[in-house]
Amino acid sequence: MRPIIGITSYVVPATWSVWNDLPSALVPHDYVEAVTLAGGRAVLLPPDDRDADVLRAVDALVLAGGPDVDPGLYRAAREPLTEVRADRDAGELTLLRAALAADLPVLGVCRGAQLLTVAAGGSLHQHLPDVLGHERHRPGPGVYGEQVATFAPGSRIAALMGGDRTIHCFHHQGIADAGSLTVTGWAGDGLPETVEDPGRRFVLGVQWHPEYRRDQRLFGALVDAARTAMKENRTACADR
């Protein structure tokens, strides 16, 4: 069986065929294709903060990119360029906390890495050009910034990325304090690009967009971790 990988999603107005601005649950298909190519079965998870029961039906969780995390969650005032979606914050934090408690494999992408950070007690820079003095992390609407990252020797991300350290970013916020997570990757300007929790089975947050290139190093590692978790769960059930 293919591991089932839950991917968090937006609910936003979308237009196709005869439908115009119809509220729709969606993510870029790049996420789905990246999971499929890695050997997983993608399932979209729209925002829902009632409970995290759906995690009993998935083997790993992808926290997808999207709008800014509410600064109130890290005890900061909202700045003028910060745009939040309370439904995603509430729904995804419900899933994330339950996934961490169950040691479910988690991959956070862009906003997902920031949400991991906030859940770990960390904080964010709300507008990077004000901090760094440039816009290379988000060059323009729909344009990814290409950079070369540096990774901590011996870290999970260093082992996964190997010799190709090129990353593709699209974010105007960034990690200021990683909380209880470990920063293991940096952009050339020193901004954290990767956070990990070495004490868990697989908890990895990347500030860039690996789905853009269907990066099988990261999505493959997530699916492998999910497959291992599946086997361990079957063994535990058989022993009862």
Short mmCIF file of C-alpha atoms in Angstrom, two decimals:
data_model
loop_
_atom_site.label_atom_id
_atom_site.label_comp_id
_atom_site.label_asym_id
_atom_site.label_seq_id
_atom_site.Cartn_x
_atom_site.Cartn_y
_atom_site.Cartn_z
CA MET A 1 0.00 0.00 0.00
CA ARG A 2 1.14 3.53 -0.71
CA PRO A 3 1.48 5.70 2.40
CA ILE A 4 -1.30 8.29 2.62
CA ILE A 5 0.09 11.81 2.87
CA GLY A 6 -2.24 14.54 4.07
CA ILE A 7 -1.61 17.99 2.57
CA THR A 8 -3.14 21.06 4.20
CA SER A 9 -5.02 23.32 1.81
CA TYR A 10 -6.63 26.70 1.28
CA VAL A 11 -10.30 27.53 1.00
CA VAL A 12 -10.36 30.41 -1.49
CA PRO A 13 -12.50 31.64 -4.42
CA ALA A 14 -11.49 29.88 -7.64
CA THR A 15 -12.64 30.17 -11.24
CA TRP A 16 -12.79 27.35 -13.82
CA SER A 17 -15.12 26.20 -16.59
CA VAL A 18 -18.57 27.68 -15.85
CA TRP A 19 -17.74 28.45 -12.21
CA ASN A 20 -16.68 31.92 -11.11
CA ASP A 21 -15.21 32.75 -7.70
CA LEU A 22 -16.58 29.57 -6.18
CA PRO A 23 -15.15 28.88 -2.67
CA SER A 24 -12.84 25.92 -3.22
CA ALA A 25 -10.44 23.73 -1.26
CA LEU A 26 -7.15 23.66 -3.17
CA VAL A 27 -3.37 23.67 -3.25
CA PRO A 28 -1.01 23.91 -6.23
CA HIS A 29 -0.89 20.52 -7.95
CA ASP A 30 2.90 20.56 -7.55
CA TYR A 31 2.40 19.26 -4.00
CA VAL A 32 0.22 16.37 -5.12
CA GLU A 33 2.56 15.46 -7.96
CA ALA A 34 5.61 15.57 -5.71
CA VAL A 35 3.95 13.18 -3.24
CA THR A 36 2.76 10.87 -6.03
CA LEU A 37 6.19 10.69 -7.65
CA ALA A 38 7.67 9.84 -4.25
CA GLY A 39 5.37 6.83 -3.94
CA GLY A 40 2.71 8.33 -1.68
CA ARG A 41 -1.03 8.90 -2.05
CA ALA A 42 -1.94 12.56 -1.59
CA VAL A 43 -5.10 13.61 0.26
CA LEU A 44 -6.08 17.27 0.67
CA LEU A 45 -7.03 18.47 4.15
CA PRO A 46 -9.13 21.67 4.16
CA PRO A 47 -9.02 23.89 7.27
CA ASP A 48 -10.96 22.32 10.17
CA ASP A 49 -10.20 22.97 13.83
CA ARG A 50 -12.91 20.76 15.34
CA ASP A 51 -10.53 17.86 15.94
CA ALA A 52 -7.53 16.02 14.49
CA ASP A 53 -9.27 12.66 14.01
CA VAL A 54 -8.37 12.64 10.30
CA LEU A 55 -4.76 11.89 11.28
CA ARG A 56 -5.83 8.34 12.05
CA ALA A 57 -6.30 7.93 8.29
CA VAL A 58 -2.98 9.40 7.13
CA ASP A 59 0.64 8.30 7.52
CA ALA A 60 2.34 11.70 7.25
CA LEU A 61 1.46 15.39 7.11
CA VAL A 62 2.57 18.16 4.74
CA LEU A 63 1.98 21.70 5.96
CA ALA A 64 1.71 23.58 2.68
CA GLY A 65 2.69 27.15 1.89
CA GLY A 66 0.25 30.02 2.08
CA PRO A 67 -0.58 33.23 3.96
CA ASP A 68 1.21 34.64 6.99
CA VAL A 69 0.88 33.09 10.43
CA ASP A 70 -1.05 35.31 12.85
CA PRO A 71 1.56 37.25 14.89
CA GLY A 72 -0.69 36.96 17.92
CA LEU A 73 0.36 33.32 18.08
CA TYR A 74 3.92 34.43 18.89
CA ARG A 75 2.87 37.41 21.02
CA ALA A 76 3.54 40.15 18.47
CA ALA A 77 1.42 42.93 17.00
CA ARG A 78 0.38 42.61 13.37
CA GLU A 79 2.42 44.79 11.02
CA PRO A 80 0.89 46.54 7.96
CA LEU A 81 2.02 43.98 5.32
CA THR A 82 1.05 40.87 7.32
CA GLU A 83 -1.95 39.02 5.84
CA VAL A 84 -3.36 36.15 7.87
CA ARG A 85 -5.96 33.41 7.51
CA ALA A 86 -7.35 32.49 10.90
CA ASP A 87 -9.04 29.35 9.53
CA ARG A 88 -5.73 27.90 8.36
CA ASP A 89 -3.92 28.82 11.56
CA ALA A 90 -6.56 27.16 13.74
CA GLY A 91 -7.01 24.07 11.59
CA GLU A 92 -3.34 23.44 10.92
CA LEU A 93 -2.22 23.99 14.49
CA THR A 94 -4.83 21.45 15.58
CA LEU A 95 -3.39 18.93 13.13
CA LEU A 96 0.23 19.79 13.85
CA ARG A 97 -0.01 19.45 17.62
CA ALA A 98 -1.76 16.09 17.30
CA ALA A 99 0.76 14.91 14.67
CA LEU A 100 3.68 15.82 16.94
CA ALA A 101 2.05 14.05 19.88
CA ALA A 102 1.64 10.91 17.73
CA ASP A 103 5.17 11.20 16.25
CA LEU A 104 3.68 11.35 12.76
CA PRO A 105 6.17 12.41 10.05
CA VAL A 106 5.76 16.13 9.23
CA LEU A 107 7.16 18.23 6.39
CA GLY A 108 6.55 21.98 6.63
CA VAL A 109 6.91 24.00 3.43
CA CYS A 110 7.41 27.79 3.60
CA ARG A 111 4.42 28.84 5.75
CA GLY A 112 4.54 25.27 7.09
CA ALA A 113 8.09 25.80 8.37
CA GLN A 114 6.97 29.03 10.00
CA LEU A 115 4.00 27.28 11.63
CA LEU A 116 6.35 24.59 12.98
CA THR A 117 8.50 27.37 14.40
CA VAL A 118 5.59 29.15 16.08
CA ALA A 119 4.27 25.86 17.51
CA ALA A 120 7.75 25.30 18.98
CA GLY A 121 7.64 28.64 20.80
CA GLY A 122 9.58 30.61 18.19
CA SER A 123 8.88 33.87 16.39
CA LEU A 124 8.99 35.39 12.89
CA HIS A 125 10.20 38.46 11.06
CA GLN A 126 7.01 39.87 9.53
CA HIS A 127 8.57 41.57 6.47
CA LEU A 128 12.06 40.55 5.40
CA PRO A 129 12.91 43.59 3.25
CA ASP A 130 12.63 45.69 6.43
CA VAL A 131 15.12 43.37 8.16
CA LEU A 132 17.47 42.35 5.35
CA GLY A 133 17.24 45.33 3.02
CA HIS A 134 16.48 43.28 -0.11
CA GLU A 135 13.71 41.23 -1.74
CA ARG A 136 15.67 38.22 -3.00
CA HIS A 137 13.47 35.84 -1.02
CA ARG A 138 10.41 37.02 -2.99
CA PRO A 139 11.56 38.85 -6.14
CA GLY A 140 8.08 39.49 -7.56
CA PRO A 141 4.53 38.16 -7.88
CA GLY A 142 4.70 34.47 -8.79
CA VAL A 143 8.51 34.60 -9.17
CA TYR A 144 10.70 32.27 -7.10
CA GLY A 145 14.00 33.56 -5.82
CA GLU A 146 16.86 31.13 -6.55
CA GLN A 147 19.56 30.92 -3.90
CA VAL A 148 22.29 28.60 -2.68
CA ALA A 149 21.87 27.51 0.93
CA THR A 150 24.33 26.30 3.55
CA PHE A 151 23.45 23.28 5.71
CA ALA A 152 24.75 22.15 9.08
CA PRO A 153 27.07 19.12 8.73
CA GLY A 154 25.44 15.96 10.07
CA SER A 155 21.91 17.36 9.86
CA ARG A 156 19.03 15.57 8.18
CA ILE A 157 18.73 18.27 5.53
CA ALA A 158 22.45 18.13 4.68
CA ALA A 159 22.20 14.39 4.11
CA LEU A 160 19.09 14.78 1.95
CA MET A 161 20.30 17.67 -0.20
CA GLY A 162 23.78 16.31 -0.92
CA GLY A 163 25.85 18.45 -3.25
CA ASP A 164 22.96 20.39 -4.81
CA ARG A 165 22.19 23.23 -2.42
CA THR A 166 20.06 25.32 -4.78
CA ILE A 167 16.71 26.38 -3.30
CA HIS A 168 13.70 28.26 -4.70
CA CYS A 169 12.06 30.71 -2.30
CA PHE A 170 8.89 32.77 -2.28
CA HIS A 171 8.31 34.36 1.11
CA HIS A 172 8.33 37.81 2.67
CA GLN A 173 8.43 36.54 6.26
CA GLY A 174 11.12 34.48 7.92
CA ILE A 175 12.26 32.77 11.10
CA ALA A 176 13.58 35.11 13.80
CA ASP A 177 13.74 32.61 16.69
CA ALA A 178 13.35 28.86 16.08
CA GLY A 179 12.12 28.11 19.60
CA SER A 180 12.82 24.51 20.55
CA LEU A 181 13.62 23.53 16.97
CA THR A 182 17.16 23.36 15.58
CA VAL A 183 18.14 25.62 12.69
CA THR A 184 20.10 23.50 10.20
CA GLY A 185 20.08 25.57 7.01
CA TRP A 186 20.71 29.21 6.07
CA ALA A 187 20.46 31.44 3.02
CA GLY A 188 23.48 33.46 1.94
CA ASP A 189 22.25 36.43 3.98
CA GLY A 190 22.11 34.32 7.15
CA LEU A 191 18.34 33.89 7.24
CA PRO A 192 17.30 30.47 8.59
CA GLU A 193 15.99 28.26 5.78
CA THR A 194 15.64 24.90 7.57
CA VAL A 195 14.43 23.80 10.99
CA GLU A 196 14.42 20.27 12.39
CA ASP A 197 13.45 18.39 15.53
CA PRO A 198 16.18 15.74 15.87
CA GLY A 199 14.30 14.08 18.71
CA ARG A 200 11.40 13.00 16.52
CA ARG A 201 10.97 10.46 13.75
CA PHE A 202 10.72 13.07 10.98
CA VAL A 203 9.96 16.75 11.61
CA LEU A 204 11.48 19.01 8.97
CA GLY A 205 10.60 22.54 7.95
CA VAL A 206 12.03 24.21 4.86
CA GLN A 207 11.47 27.86 4.03
CA TRP A 208 11.73 27.19 0.29
CA HIS A 209 9.40 25.35 -2.10
CA PRO A 210 10.67 21.82 -2.90
CA GLU A 211 7.36 20.97 -4.60
CA TYR A 212 8.22 23.51 -7.31
CA ARG A 213 10.84 21.07 -8.67
CA ARG A 214 9.07 17.94 -7.35
CA ASP A 215 12.16 17.42 -5.20
CA GLN A 216 12.24 13.71 -4.51
CA ARG A 217 14.96 14.07 -1.90
CA LEU A 218 12.58 15.74 0.56
CA PHE A 219 9.26 14.21 -0.46
CA GLY A 220 10.93 10.81 -0.87
CA ALA A 221 12.29 11.04 2.68
CA LEU A 222 8.84 11.96 4.00
CA VAL A 223 7.19 9.03 2.20
CA ASP A 224 9.93 6.67 3.43
CA ALA A 225 9.35 7.84 7.01
CA ALA A 226 5.61 7.32 6.55
CA ARG A 227 6.18 3.84 5.17
CA THR A 228 8.36 2.95 8.17
CA ALA A 229 5.68 4.26 10.53
CA MET A 230 3.08 2.12 8.75
CA LYS A 231 5.17 -1.01 9.24
CA GLU A 232 5.79 -0.25 12.89
CA ASN A 233 2.09 0.34 13.50
CA ARG A 234 1.17 -2.95 11.83
CA THR A 235 3.73 -4.79 13.97
CA ALA A 236 2.41 -3.18 17.14
CA CYS A 237 -1.15 -4.11 16.24
CA ALA A 238 -0.11 -7.72 15.51
CA ASP A 239 1.60 -7.97 18.90
CA ARG A 240 -1.53 -6.97 20.82
#
